[in-house]
Amino acid sequence: MKNLFRISSLLFLLLVITPSRADEGMWLINLLDKNLSSKMKKSGLKIDPKVIYDENSASLSDAVVSLDFGCTGSIISNEGLLITNHHCAYGDIHALSTNKKNYLEDGFWAMKRDQEKYIPGKSVYFLRKVIDATDEVKATSDSLKKAGLPSGMRKISSVLEGLHNRRSGMETMLVSMWRGSKYYIFYYEVYTDIRLVGAPPVSVAAYGGDTDNWEWPQHKGDFALYRVYGGKDGKPAKYSAENVPISPKKILTISAKGVKEGDYTMVIGYPGRTNRYSSSFAVNEKEKVTNPVSVKVRRGKLQIMKSYMDQDPAIRLKYADQYFNISNVQELLEGEVKNFRRFGVVQIKKGEERELQQWIESDPARKEKWGTLLKKMEESYVNTEKIARGRKYFQETMVSGQGFIFMGNRTNSLKNAKDRNKIDTLRVGSPDHKTLIKNIESGYESSDLRVEKELMNYQLREFLGSVPEEYWGEYITRLYKEFYGDSKLMTNYVFENSIILNPEKFKATVAKDQPIDLYIEDPASQLSRSARITEFNTAEAEIMKGESILDMEAYYARLMYQMNQEKGKVQYPDANSTMRLTYGTVGPINPSDGIYYSSKSTTQGFFDKYNPDDYEFNIKPEMLQLLKSKDWGRWGENGKMYVNFLSDNDITGGNSGSPVMNAKGELIGLAFDGNKESLAGDAWFHPQMNKCVNVDIRYVLWIIEKYARAEHLINEMNISFK
């Protein structure tokens, strides 16, 4: 009996500790065939797959929305209440915040409907229908060619989307799958009256900040609440005080039962982009050439911003959104480099290419047409490596930015107006004059010129040291010669002589009619125009001699699709911001030798990491006291409050805010992050290491009830404790 007990215990430990193999795949929501449904049921699904997606009746997919195809949300009340991640709402919360009312730092809660804040420009997309348009695309292409009209995909999309928009009364989008192997039209009902309802302080929502980003364990309450409004008829309508909360087709029931290891999980969302059909050559370029450039330059920008943000709360508020975005991508790209190398993704891809080459050569017609494709691709990537590196330095130093680059670029429209309308003077009160003032003043509001001056010096130094001179442009070349290549002197000259980068000079100048060239020839404007992406593209085209690396990658992806289809392999297309489903289980991770992490984190982690002298690990006194009280109410389990948990769902950017559902289709959490071992996921899914980091919905409910004291929001929801 004792031996039997030991054997049973050993088997249990093996089941718990041995890494399980995740089911890879971001599956199109409209293509849940019998084979896939069977696998989902085998993994633990307890509902009919028709309940997940059904064009003819309300289904779970009707409760899942895209927020401008950047994040995902879900509807959780019959009064249009929408939940997503806090980091998806970050920009909106930042835009609403001022030094007097800093909703990022203090949180925001609407205790009454009239306190909910309208977010201009925000849209929520409800998917209503999907059709296969592959044959329609071909017929339209043939028709356009026969008529002697342009027949590229942009024109085809315009024709078909216009046709289906008129027929349906909805917004439609034509989307390519497997690089043009298949085409689908997605029908959306789009609501634009979206209002912020609630958001915890950033110290709660993003506890651990950048330090904990992509890490485990995490302790983030990463959620925010919006409400979707429409006209009195329930249809989409422009913002109006007369609008009312929508009555959705479907809402998600919330499960307060909690999760345990081995539980089935299902994520529905809008993953943004993957490149899993990319070649080894493309992955190698990211690992060795372009990602290291982005990581290096972005790290330098962040260091400059942080040095000022740590000294001045006003500057922190100005740069919070930009810093957040740069940091998130920088860590992602750095993680890609490490994981591509660690897991040997290039070699894995080369193995796939050997299989593809054999398949190509097995058919004489394929061999004649595609036999040299892989060789050509390899040569093309080698021959254009220098250009790719220089172009990436250019993009990171002279293109991206919300300060000096943004303001410098605002005069481009004036140059276009001068050339188009043949005007030489910018008149006070003219539309172009008003637009210029609005744009430049918005640049002042969103940046600090002390920070921007240091950023310009840094970015110019990186550009001059890494971009070949033939791509510099006349203005940068002239400054370089005049100031002997000293980026600091070049920066001083631009700032001292620019009207645009001097608020007082700008205010006095725009008060009068001025020659339009005064703004076009401003040093900041000339700097922004001096180097252009077209120079890099032209140089690449000369090397490629009429061929294109992008076209080659498309041919490669289509051939991989055809080969897999011929061999009977079930396959999913790359993520492209269309609705997808991924399924998996709650489970632990063994990220490296000698390290084991359980699948759930608790509030104890707040105290383990707490540091009042570190912005990322500080907690507001009222939240700290609440955590110490251990008043978990109906949301705790065995005297604990669980905060985040791990599942092995296959996700990527765009899935942020996606509902994580249990086997019954009930909401148990929100996906908000991946782990650092999953960061090769753009090109390759690791069956043991890829993890999805989720906020436990019970922690969300506890914050709403106990911290925000917004029980009226809890009362809207359908919550199950069974």
XYZ file of C-alpha atoms in Angstrom:
722
model
C 0.000 0.000 0.000
C 2.865 2.356 0.867
C 4.621 1.529 -2.437
C 1.388 2.154 -4.350
C 1.107 5.530 -2.639
C 4.688 6.404 -3.613
C 4.102 5.401 -7.237
C 0.894 7.458 -7.361
C 2.682 10.459 -5.861
C 5.517 10.141 -8.367
C 3.086 9.967 -11.282
C 1.304 13.042 -9.950
C 4.558 14.994 -9.707
C 5.528 13.966 -13.221
C 2.179 15.166 -14.519
C 2.618 18.505 -12.773
C 6.310 19.153 -13.514
C 6.767 17.645 -16.963
C 6.191 20.454 -19.483
C 3.084 19.874 -21.551
C 3.052 20.480 -25.274
C 0.821 23.394 -26.209
C -1.560 23.315 -29.147
C -0.127 25.906 -31.515
C -2.422 27.983 -33.675
C -4.280 31.268 -34.071
C -7.276 29.762 -35.859
C -9.698 31.783 -37.965
C -12.917 32.034 -35.973
C -15.012 31.182 -39.040
C -13.087 27.992 -39.846
C -13.595 25.808 -36.778
C -13.837 22.538 -38.687
C -14.635 19.133 -37.217
C -10.979 18.201 -36.817
C -10.154 21.328 -34.843
C -13.374 21.132 -32.814
C -12.553 17.548 -31.918
C -9.104 18.562 -30.667
C -10.624 21.371 -28.617
C -13.101 18.985 -27.002
C -10.319 16.522 -26.303
C -8.447 19.318 -24.539
C -11.474 20.011 -22.339
C -13.994 22.193 -24.203
C -17.491 21.564 -22.773
C -19.654 23.603 -25.134
C -20.774 23.098 -28.711
C -18.326 24.907 -31.054
C -21.369 26.511 -32.724
C -21.772 28.537 -29.531
C -18.376 30.091 -30.250
C -19.117 31.422 -33.746
C -22.440 31.399 -35.560
C -23.460 33.991 -38.144
C -27.140 33.147 -37.700
C -27.498 33.416 -33.926
C -25.829 35.079 -30.965
C -22.489 33.465 -30.084
C -19.424 34.150 -27.958
C -17.682 35.905 -30.839
C -20.418 38.563 -30.798
C -19.202 39.628 -27.344
C -15.576 40.047 -28.466
C -14.556 43.305 -30.148
C -11.568 44.989 -31.690
C -10.506 48.382 -30.396
C -9.211 50.035 -33.563
C -7.405 46.785 -34.427
C -4.781 47.536 -31.803
C -6.299 45.664 -28.865
C -9.178 43.353 -28.027
C -12.051 43.823 -25.618
C -15.192 41.991 -24.532
C -18.709 43.019 -23.592
C -19.617 42.098 -20.016
C -22.990 43.691 -19.396
C -26.304 44.235 -21.131
C -25.601 47.966 -20.900
C -22.592 47.956 -23.211
C -19.866 47.695 -20.565
C -16.578 46.711 -22.203
C -13.456 45.378 -20.509
C -9.930 45.425 -21.929
C -6.380 45.957 -20.680
C -5.277 49.139 -18.942
C -2.316 49.338 -21.288
C -4.780 49.381 -24.200
C -6.504 52.375 -22.606
C -3.202 53.974 -21.567
C -3.161 56.534 -24.378
C -6.752 57.579 -23.684
C -6.143 57.892 -19.949
C -2.953 59.820 -20.663
C -4.788 62.198 -23.011
C -7.419 62.909 -20.336
C -4.824 63.505 -17.614
C -3.487 66.852 -16.486
C -1.126 67.854 -13.699
C -4.201 68.683 -11.583
C -6.183 65.557 -12.504
C -3.689 62.836 -13.271
C -5.851 59.809 -14.030
C -2.791 57.722 -14.889
C -1.412 58.088 -11.382
C -4.675 58.311 -9.430
C -7.046 56.170 -11.480
C -10.453 57.086 -12.853
C -13.923 55.843 -11.885
C -17.241 57.123 -13.194
C -19.745 56.716 -10.386
C -22.575 57.968 -12.609
C -23.224 57.676 -16.348
C -22.779 61.403 -16.912
C -19.243 61.120 -15.522
C -18.160 58.675 -18.225
C -15.710 60.396 -20.542
C -16.103 60.323 -24.318
C -12.917 59.326 -26.175
C -12.755 61.142 -29.538
C -11.552 59.011 -32.427
C -12.003 55.671 -30.706
C -13.911 52.895 -32.478
C -15.134 49.459 -31.465
C -15.602 46.802 -34.166
C -18.122 43.959 -33.814
C -17.552 41.120 -36.291
C -20.865 40.040 -37.819
C -19.978 37.845 -40.773
C -17.108 36.371 -42.831
C -17.247 35.142 -46.439
C -14.691 33.450 -48.684
C -13.952 35.939 -51.471
C -11.124 34.105 -53.240
C -13.088 33.534 -56.440
C -14.525 37.042 -56.301
C -11.018 38.524 -56.106
C -9.924 36.581 -59.191
C -13.035 37.553 -61.143
C -12.608 41.228 -60.228
C -8.927 41.129 -61.198
C -9.769 39.575 -64.572
C -12.530 42.113 -65.177
C -10.268 45.087 -64.407
C -7.511 43.752 -66.642
C -9.963 43.189 -69.492
C -11.138 46.797 -69.170
C -7.557 48.041 -69.221
C -7.814 49.395 -65.664
C -5.374 49.079 -62.734
C -5.786 45.623 -61.204
C -3.550 45.641 -58.127
C -4.852 44.562 -54.729
C -5.462 48.136 -53.613
C -7.857 48.653 -56.523
C -9.485 45.236 -56.058
C -10.010 45.949 -52.352
C -11.575 49.303 -53.148
C -13.987 47.741 -55.646
C -15.050 44.785 -53.507
C -15.215 46.611 -50.188
C -17.290 49.371 -51.766
C -19.655 46.793 -53.256
C -20.101 44.834 -50.008
C -20.374 48.019 -47.913
C -23.318 49.158 -50.031
C -24.991 45.760 -49.985
C -24.642 45.144 -46.249
C -24.732 48.609 -44.724
C -21.728 47.545 -42.668
C -18.021 48.273 -42.926
C -16.231 45.496 -44.783
C -12.574 44.615 -45.154
C -10.977 42.342 -47.747
C -8.125 40.421 -46.147
C -5.493 38.158 -47.688
C -4.512 34.867 -46.042
C -1.330 32.913 -46.693
C 0.053 35.806 -48.777
C -2.744 35.719 -51.338
C -3.568 32.010 -51.313
C -7.055 32.789 -49.967
C -9.139 35.952 -49.478
C -11.952 36.660 -47.025
C -14.286 39.606 -46.527
C -15.002 40.525 -42.914
C -18.198 42.450 -42.085
C -18.111 44.804 -39.087
C -20.610 46.908 -37.197
C -18.595 49.896 -35.985
C -19.445 52.051 -32.953
C -17.646 55.348 -32.415
C -19.249 56.743 -29.253
C -16.958 55.080 -26.724
C -16.601 56.381 -23.181
C -14.100 55.632 -20.440
C -15.778 54.195 -17.345
C -13.017 53.027 -15.052
C -9.297 52.432 -14.713
C -7.105 51.696 -11.687
C -3.951 53.751 -11.008
C -0.943 52.775 -13.094
C 0.762 51.582 -9.899
C -1.937 48.895 -9.685
C -2.477 48.256 -13.386
C 1.228 48.047 -14.224
C 2.829 47.115 -10.912
C 6.438 46.218 -11.671
C 6.450 48.409 -14.789
C 9.054 47.722 -17.439
C 11.132 45.635 -15.041
C 8.421 42.975 -14.876
C 7.347 43.302 -18.508
C 7.565 39.882 -20.261
C 8.584 38.338 -16.916
C 7.000 35.861 -14.532
C 5.667 36.040 -11.898
C 3.795 39.292 -12.469
C 1.287 41.121 -10.293
C -0.552 43.496 -12.608
C -4.187 44.572 -12.412
C -4.083 45.295 -16.134
C -7.681 46.214 -16.944
C -9.832 49.184 -17.874
C -13.539 49.660 -18.566
C -15.283 51.492 -21.400
C -18.936 51.716 -22.375
C -20.234 51.507 -25.934
C -22.976 53.964 -26.850
C -25.227 54.106 -29.907
C -28.324 55.870 -31.147
C -31.701 55.264 -29.538
C -32.319 52.638 -32.210
C -29.240 50.730 -31.025
C -27.351 51.418 -34.233
C -23.920 53.081 -34.501
C -24.153 56.870 -34.197
C -21.798 59.816 -33.862
C -21.202 61.069 -30.327
C -24.213 62.777 -28.836
C -25.454 63.462 -25.340
C -28.684 61.804 -26.503
C -26.979 58.469 -27.254
C -27.671 55.485 -25.007
C -25.652 52.390 -23.996
C -26.049 49.616 -26.547
C -27.941 46.406 -25.914
C -25.402 43.861 -27.185
C -26.267 40.658 -29.032
C -24.165 38.686 -26.535
C -22.339 39.275 -23.269
C -19.774 37.100 -21.532
C -20.707 35.477 -18.252
C -17.970 35.963 -15.669
C -16.779 32.974 -13.658
C -15.684 33.717 -10.105
C -14.792 30.081 -9.486
C -11.117 30.581 -10.291
C -8.593 28.490 -12.177
C -6.297 25.587 -11.404
C -3.479 23.913 -13.280
C -4.697 21.801 -16.158
C -7.870 23.845 -16.715
C -8.909 24.400 -20.324
C -8.472 27.968 -21.580
C -9.718 29.593 -24.744
C -8.773 33.047 -26.041
C -10.712 34.887 -28.732
C -9.178 38.079 -30.023
C -7.573 40.091 -32.777
C -3.862 39.174 -32.909
C -2.056 41.824 -34.918
C 0.755 40.247 -36.893
C 2.897 37.155 -37.100
C 5.351 36.014 -39.766
C 5.440 32.271 -39.221
C 5.598 31.628 -42.954
C 8.733 33.772 -43.262
C 11.997 32.301 -44.498
C 15.158 31.557 -42.535
C 16.751 34.494 -44.358
C 14.123 36.914 -43.038
C 14.526 35.589 -39.486
C 18.300 35.816 -39.741
C 18.023 39.457 -40.864
C 15.893 40.293 -37.826
C 18.240 38.433 -35.470
C 21.541 39.743 -36.835
C 20.807 42.997 -38.678
C 17.662 45.029 -37.966
C 16.520 44.119 -34.431
C 19.895 44.896 -32.827
C 19.727 48.386 -34.364
C 16.245 49.070 -32.992
C 17.139 47.690 -29.569
C 20.275 49.829 -29.310
C 18.724 53.114 -30.465
C 15.520 52.711 -28.470
C 17.458 51.882 -25.317
C 19.349 55.153 -25.701
C 16.141 57.146 -26.185
C 14.591 55.565 -23.108
C 17.604 56.395 -20.940
C 17.363 60.060 -21.931
C 13.624 60.251 -21.317
C 13.836 58.419 -18.001
C 16.565 60.715 -16.660
C 14.165 63.653 -17.003
C 10.987 61.762 -16.068
C 12.502 60.670 -12.757
C 13.239 64.309 -11.878
C 9.959 65.957 -12.831
C 6.398 64.546 -12.581
C 5.227 66.975 -15.277
C 7.770 65.573 -17.734
C 6.834 62.046 -16.674
C 3.234 62.770 -17.607
C 4.237 64.254 -20.972
C 6.390 61.308 -21.971
C 4.568 58.475 -20.203
C 2.695 57.237 -23.271
C 5.662 57.528 -25.640
C 8.024 55.911 -23.132
C 5.590 53.049 -22.568
C 5.286 52.338 -26.297
C 9.010 52.550 -27.062
C 9.924 50.410 -24.066
C 7.407 47.692 -24.849
C 8.644 47.277 -28.419
C 12.296 47.554 -27.413
C 11.968 44.660 -24.989
C 10.035 42.635 -27.549
C 12.709 43.076 -30.222
C 15.505 42.302 -27.764
C 13.649 39.165 -26.683
C 13.269 38.095 -30.301
C 17.022 38.258 -30.836
C 17.736 36.201 -27.722
C 15.108 33.571 -28.442
C 15.850 33.232 -32.150
C 19.380 32.404 -31.054
C 18.491 30.286 -28.021
C 15.987 28.080 -29.816
C 17.819 27.948 -33.142
C 14.879 29.323 -35.118
C 16.986 29.986 -38.221
C 18.031 26.326 -38.307
C 14.434 25.177 -37.764
C 13.399 27.309 -40.730
C 16.221 25.892 -42.833
C 14.879 22.421 -42.109
C 11.466 23.511 -43.395
C 13.149 24.921 -46.497
C 14.898 21.648 -47.226
C 11.504 19.949 -47.130
C 10.078 22.634 -49.406
C 12.943 22.314 -51.882
C 12.402 18.561 -52.100
C 8.700 19.113 -52.722
C 9.410 21.695 -55.423
C 11.850 19.361 -57.167
C 9.403 16.446 -57.011
C 7.332 18.052 -59.774
C 8.978 19.123 -63.096
C 6.655 22.101 -63.592
C 7.238 23.382 -60.043
C 10.972 22.821 -60.386
C 11.139 24.823 -63.583
C 9.218 27.739 -62.075
C 10.420 27.741 -58.453
C 13.531 25.588 -58.322
C 15.919 28.518 -57.750
C 13.664 30.592 -55.467
C 15.443 29.764 -52.192
C 18.871 30.370 -53.679
C 17.739 33.739 -55.047
C 16.295 34.692 -51.670
C 19.521 33.872 -49.872
C 21.579 35.929 -52.327
C 19.152 38.859 -52.155
C 19.270 39.101 -48.370
C 23.086 38.990 -48.397
C 23.339 41.633 -51.120
C 20.950 44.060 -49.416
C 22.131 43.635 -45.825
C 24.009 46.942 -45.719
C 20.953 48.808 -46.997
C 18.652 47.066 -44.501
C 20.890 48.063 -41.596
C 21.209 51.673 -42.751
C 17.477 51.966 -43.417
C 16.686 50.719 -39.923
C 19.064 53.294 -38.366
C 17.354 55.975 -40.452
C 13.885 54.846 -39.335
C 14.857 54.771 -35.656
C 16.664 58.134 -35.632
C 15.011 60.396 -38.208
C 11.458 59.087 -38.585
C 9.990 58.101 -35.217
C 9.310 60.620 -32.463
C 6.621 62.922 -31.079
C 8.864 65.934 -30.421
C 11.402 67.559 -32.726
C 10.762 65.093 -35.555
C 6.991 65.524 -35.267
C 7.236 69.323 -35.301
C 9.750 69.370 -38.123
C 7.458 67.276 -40.270
C 4.456 69.566 -39.733
C 5.659 71.939 -42.480
C 5.562 69.256 -45.162
C 1.913 70.107 -45.795
C 2.936 73.730 -46.355
C 5.418 72.655 -49.003
C 2.687 70.640 -50.682
C 0.290 73.614 -50.477
C 2.877 75.924 -52.003
C 3.543 73.560 -54.901
C -0.143 72.765 -55.432
C -1.740 76.183 -54.961
C 1.190 78.327 -56.121
C 1.117 80.464 -52.948
C 4.138 82.266 -51.526
C 2.642 83.775 -48.370
C 1.077 82.095 -45.364
C -1.826 84.384 -44.443
C -2.960 84.768 -40.844
C -6.261 82.951 -40.356
C -5.983 80.791 -43.472
C -6.714 77.060 -43.112
C -3.022 76.185 -43.576
C -2.052 78.802 -40.971
C -4.530 77.416 -38.415
C -3.394 73.844 -39.076
C 0.274 74.782 -38.620
C -0.403 76.488 -35.282
C -2.509 73.578 -34.055
C 0.127 71.000 -35.000
C 3.137 72.847 -33.584
C 1.367 73.724 -30.345
C 0.355 70.073 -29.912
C 4.053 69.252 -30.263
C 4.883 71.673 -27.449
C 2.187 70.140 -25.258
C 3.393 66.566 -25.747
C 7.125 67.178 -25.312
C 9.744 69.103 -23.388
C 12.311 70.939 -25.516
C 15.134 70.160 -23.086
C 14.472 66.463 -23.572
C 14.072 66.936 -27.323
C 17.409 68.707 -27.631
C 19.203 65.838 -25.951
C 17.281 63.339 -28.074
C 18.230 65.183 -31.256
C 21.912 65.142 -30.318
C 21.754 61.411 -29.584
C 19.752 60.504 -32.666
C 21.917 62.613 -34.987
C 25.032 60.980 -33.550
C 23.629 57.509 -34.187
C 22.506 58.469 -37.695
C 25.857 59.981 -38.691
C 27.823 57.094 -37.253
C 25.782 54.312 -38.814
C 24.042 55.459 -42.011
C 26.258 55.536 -45.140
C 26.835 59.083 -46.430
C 25.113 58.453 -49.753
C 21.788 58.425 -47.876
C 22.293 61.564 -45.797
C 20.691 64.233 -47.939
C 21.991 67.713 -48.728
C 21.057 69.509 -45.491
C 22.557 66.974 -43.091
C 25.676 66.780 -45.253
C 26.059 70.583 -45.144
C 25.660 70.700 -41.363
C 28.102 67.818 -40.951
C 30.794 69.664 -42.925
C 30.115 73.018 -41.285
C 30.367 71.618 -37.761
C 33.036 68.975 -38.422
C 30.720 66.082 -37.705
C 29.967 67.186 -34.127
C 26.333 66.209 -33.490
C 26.130 68.453 -30.429
C 27.142 71.537 -32.408
C 24.719 70.563 -35.177
C 21.930 70.225 -32.625
C 22.761 73.579 -31.025
C 22.604 75.245 -34.436
C 19.204 73.763 -35.266
C 17.684 74.711 -31.907
C 19.177 78.219 -31.899
C 17.982 79.033 -35.418
C 14.651 77.207 -35.563
C 11.466 79.189 -35.147
C 9.479 75.973 -34.817
C 11.536 74.729 -31.860
C 11.237 78.039 -30.001
C 7.722 78.659 -28.633
C 8.191 82.408 -28.126
C 9.655 82.957 -31.598
C 6.950 80.824 -33.137
C 4.147 82.703 -31.375
C 5.486 86.070 -32.540
C 6.129 84.849 -36.083
C 2.694 83.338 -36.761
C 1.012 86.527 -35.547
C 1.778 88.083 -38.947
C 1.619 87.083 -42.594
C 4.930 85.448 -43.473
C 6.668 84.057 -46.558
C 5.764 80.376 -46.626
C 9.433 79.566 -47.223
C 10.212 80.885 -43.739
C 8.614 77.738 -42.313
C 9.615 75.356 -45.085
C 13.283 76.356 -44.765
C 13.290 76.304 -40.971
C 16.279 74.205 -39.776
C 13.991 71.694 -38.020
C 11.952 71.308 -41.213
C 15.001 70.892 -43.414
C 16.434 68.334 -41.025
C 13.228 66.275 -41.145
C 13.310 66.222 -44.972
C 17.019 65.770 -45.504
C 17.096 61.956 -45.478
C 14.357 59.989 -47.216
C 13.291 56.366 -47.298
C 13.094 56.495 -51.108
C 16.891 56.684 -51.350
C 17.233 53.345 -49.552
C 14.472 51.757 -51.591
C 15.966 52.977 -54.871
C 19.375 51.572 -53.969
C 17.784 48.237 -53.062
C 15.822 48.169 -56.338
C 19.045 48.649 -58.309
C 20.595 45.620 -56.605
C 17.445 43.528 -57.028
C 17.165 44.352 -60.760
C 13.405 44.377 -60.975
C 12.751 41.705 -58.348
C 11.547 42.229 -54.795
C 12.372 40.527 -51.501
C 8.778 41.104 -50.367
C 7.489 39.349 -53.490
C 9.897 36.462 -52.926
C 8.683 36.076 -49.345
C 5.103 36.017 -50.656
C 5.963 33.305 -53.200
C 7.694 31.345 -50.442
C 4.671 31.571 -48.112
C 2.255 30.502 -50.833
C 4.438 27.523 -51.715
C 4.628 26.486 -48.050
C 0.832 26.697 -47.884
C 0.437 24.588 -51.047
C 2.916 21.984 -49.842
C 1.252 21.642 -46.428
C -2.165 21.466 -48.032
C -1.025 18.742 -50.411
C 0.419 16.783 -47.476
C -2.826 17.112 -45.507
C -1.420 19.330 -42.752
C -3.983 21.485 -40.949
C -2.656 25.034 -40.982
C -3.633 28.512 -39.862
C -2.706 31.777 -41.601
C -0.430 34.407 -40.107
C -2.129 36.810 -37.722
C -3.391 39.927 -39.504
C -5.807 41.633 -37.073
C -8.690 39.313 -37.937
C -10.597 37.440 -35.237
C -8.831 34.283 -34.116
C -9.293 31.547 -31.546
C -6.538 29.797 -29.639
C -6.967 27.133 -26.983
C -4.710 25.723 -24.289
C -4.441 25.025 -20.570
C -3.397 26.699 -17.336
C 0.052 25.492 -16.389
C 3.512 26.165 -14.936
C 6.773 26.795 -16.756
C 10.312 25.480 -16.481
C 12.028 28.360 -18.343
C 15.612 27.210 -17.939
C 17.758 24.686 -16.148
C 17.008 24.471 -12.437
C 14.144 26.985 -12.495
C 10.470 26.124 -12.018
C 7.581 28.577 -11.767
C 4.043 27.737 -10.706
C 1.147 28.954 -12.796
C -0.411 31.511 -10.435
C 0.722 34.584 -8.525
C -0.853 36.059 -5.382
C -0.889 39.402 -3.587
C 2.114 38.241 -1.561
C 4.172 39.310 -4.571
C 3.332 42.952 -3.906
C 5.087 42.773 -0.551
C 7.978 40.707 -1.892
C 8.728 43.403 -4.483
C 7.546 46.549 -2.683
C 10.019 49.441 -2.748
C 8.719 52.965 -1.972
C 11.879 54.444 -3.515
C 11.298 52.760 -6.891
C 8.495 54.198 -9.046
C 7.757 50.820 -10.630
C 7.394 49.003 -7.289
C 5.692 51.631 -5.182
C 2.062 51.260 -4.094
C -0.398 53.964 -3.120
C -0.996 53.950 0.687
C -4.702 53.146 0.343
C -3.955 50.152 -1.899
C -1.170 48.981 0.386
C -3.470 49.124 3.395
C -6.185 47.243 1.521
C -3.736 44.491 0.571
C -2.558 44.201 4.175
C -6.141 43.867 5.414
C -6.629 40.686 3.323
C -10.281 41.587 2.953
C -10.819 39.513 -0.170
C -14.565 39.258 0.259
C -16.215 36.856 -2.192
C -13.281 36.980 -4.605
C -10.618 35.195 -2.547
C -9.754 31.504 -2.444
C -8.409 29.682 0.609
C -7.521 32.977 2.269
C -5.582 34.199 -0.790
C -6.151 36.616 -3.623
C -4.817 35.338 -6.927
C -3.580 38.085 -9.236
C -2.189 36.658 -12.500
C -1.975 33.205 -14.067
C -0.202 31.452 -16.945
C -1.754 29.556 -19.819
C -0.180 28.243 -23.015
C -2.506 29.987 -25.460
C -0.876 31.136 -28.696
C -1.132 34.942 -28.707
C 0.655 38.027 -29.997
C 0.255 41.817 -30.049
C -3.377 42.769 -30.653
C -4.509 40.013 -28.298
C -4.018 42.428 -25.410
C -7.304 42.616 -23.549
C -8.582 39.390 -25.082
C -11.020 37.443 -22.915
C -9.602 34.232 -21.489
C -12.481 31.767 -21.169
C -12.935 28.448 -19.444
C -14.350 25.235 -20.877
C -17.883 26.614 -20.575
C -17.061 29.838 -22.411
C -17.081 31.949 -19.236
C -14.673 34.822 -18.641
C -11.886 33.892 -16.209
C -9.254 36.486 -17.095
C -7.731 38.931 -19.562
C -4.632 38.229 -21.628
C -2.136 41.053 -21.182
C 1.398 39.804 -21.801
C 3.634 36.992 -22.932
C 6.699 35.625 -21.199
C 10.228 36.447 -22.350
C 10.725 32.849 -23.534
C 7.821 33.337 -25.991
C 9.364 36.252 -27.842
C 10.347 34.201 -30.869
C 6.614 33.822 -31.418
C 6.467 36.183 -34.383
C 8.276 33.583 -36.498
C 8.006 30.358 -34.485
C 5.881 28.949 -31.659
C 7.730 27.060 -28.931
C 5.457 24.205 -27.772
C 6.666 24.280 -24.151
C 7.979 27.804 -23.565
C 5.260 29.995 -25.087
C 3.049 31.322 -22.313
C 0.209 33.794 -22.122
C 0.142 35.964 -18.974
C -3.370 36.763 -17.759
C -4.949 38.854 -15.041
C -7.342 36.788 -12.905
C -10.856 38.205 -13.304
C -11.449 37.788 -9.559
C -8.637 40.269 -8.848
C -10.267 42.674 -11.313
C -13.618 42.352 -9.543
C -11.977 42.794 -6.144
C -10.328 46.063 -7.273
C -13.617 47.374 -8.656
C -15.542 46.506 -5.500
C -13.037 47.056 -2.679
C -10.605 49.649 -4.039
C -12.784 51.728 -6.377
C -15.984 51.131 -4.384
C -17.786 50.964 -7.731
C -20.194 48.177 -6.859
C -22.707 49.595 -9.339
C -20.424 48.219 -12.065
C -20.328 44.784 -10.439
C -24.124 44.801 -10.340
C -24.251 45.149 -14.138
C -22.332 41.931 -14.707
C -23.552 38.349 -14.926
C -21.265 36.552 -12.450
C -21.286 32.819 -11.789
C -19.782 31.273 -8.656
C -20.399 27.669 -9.768
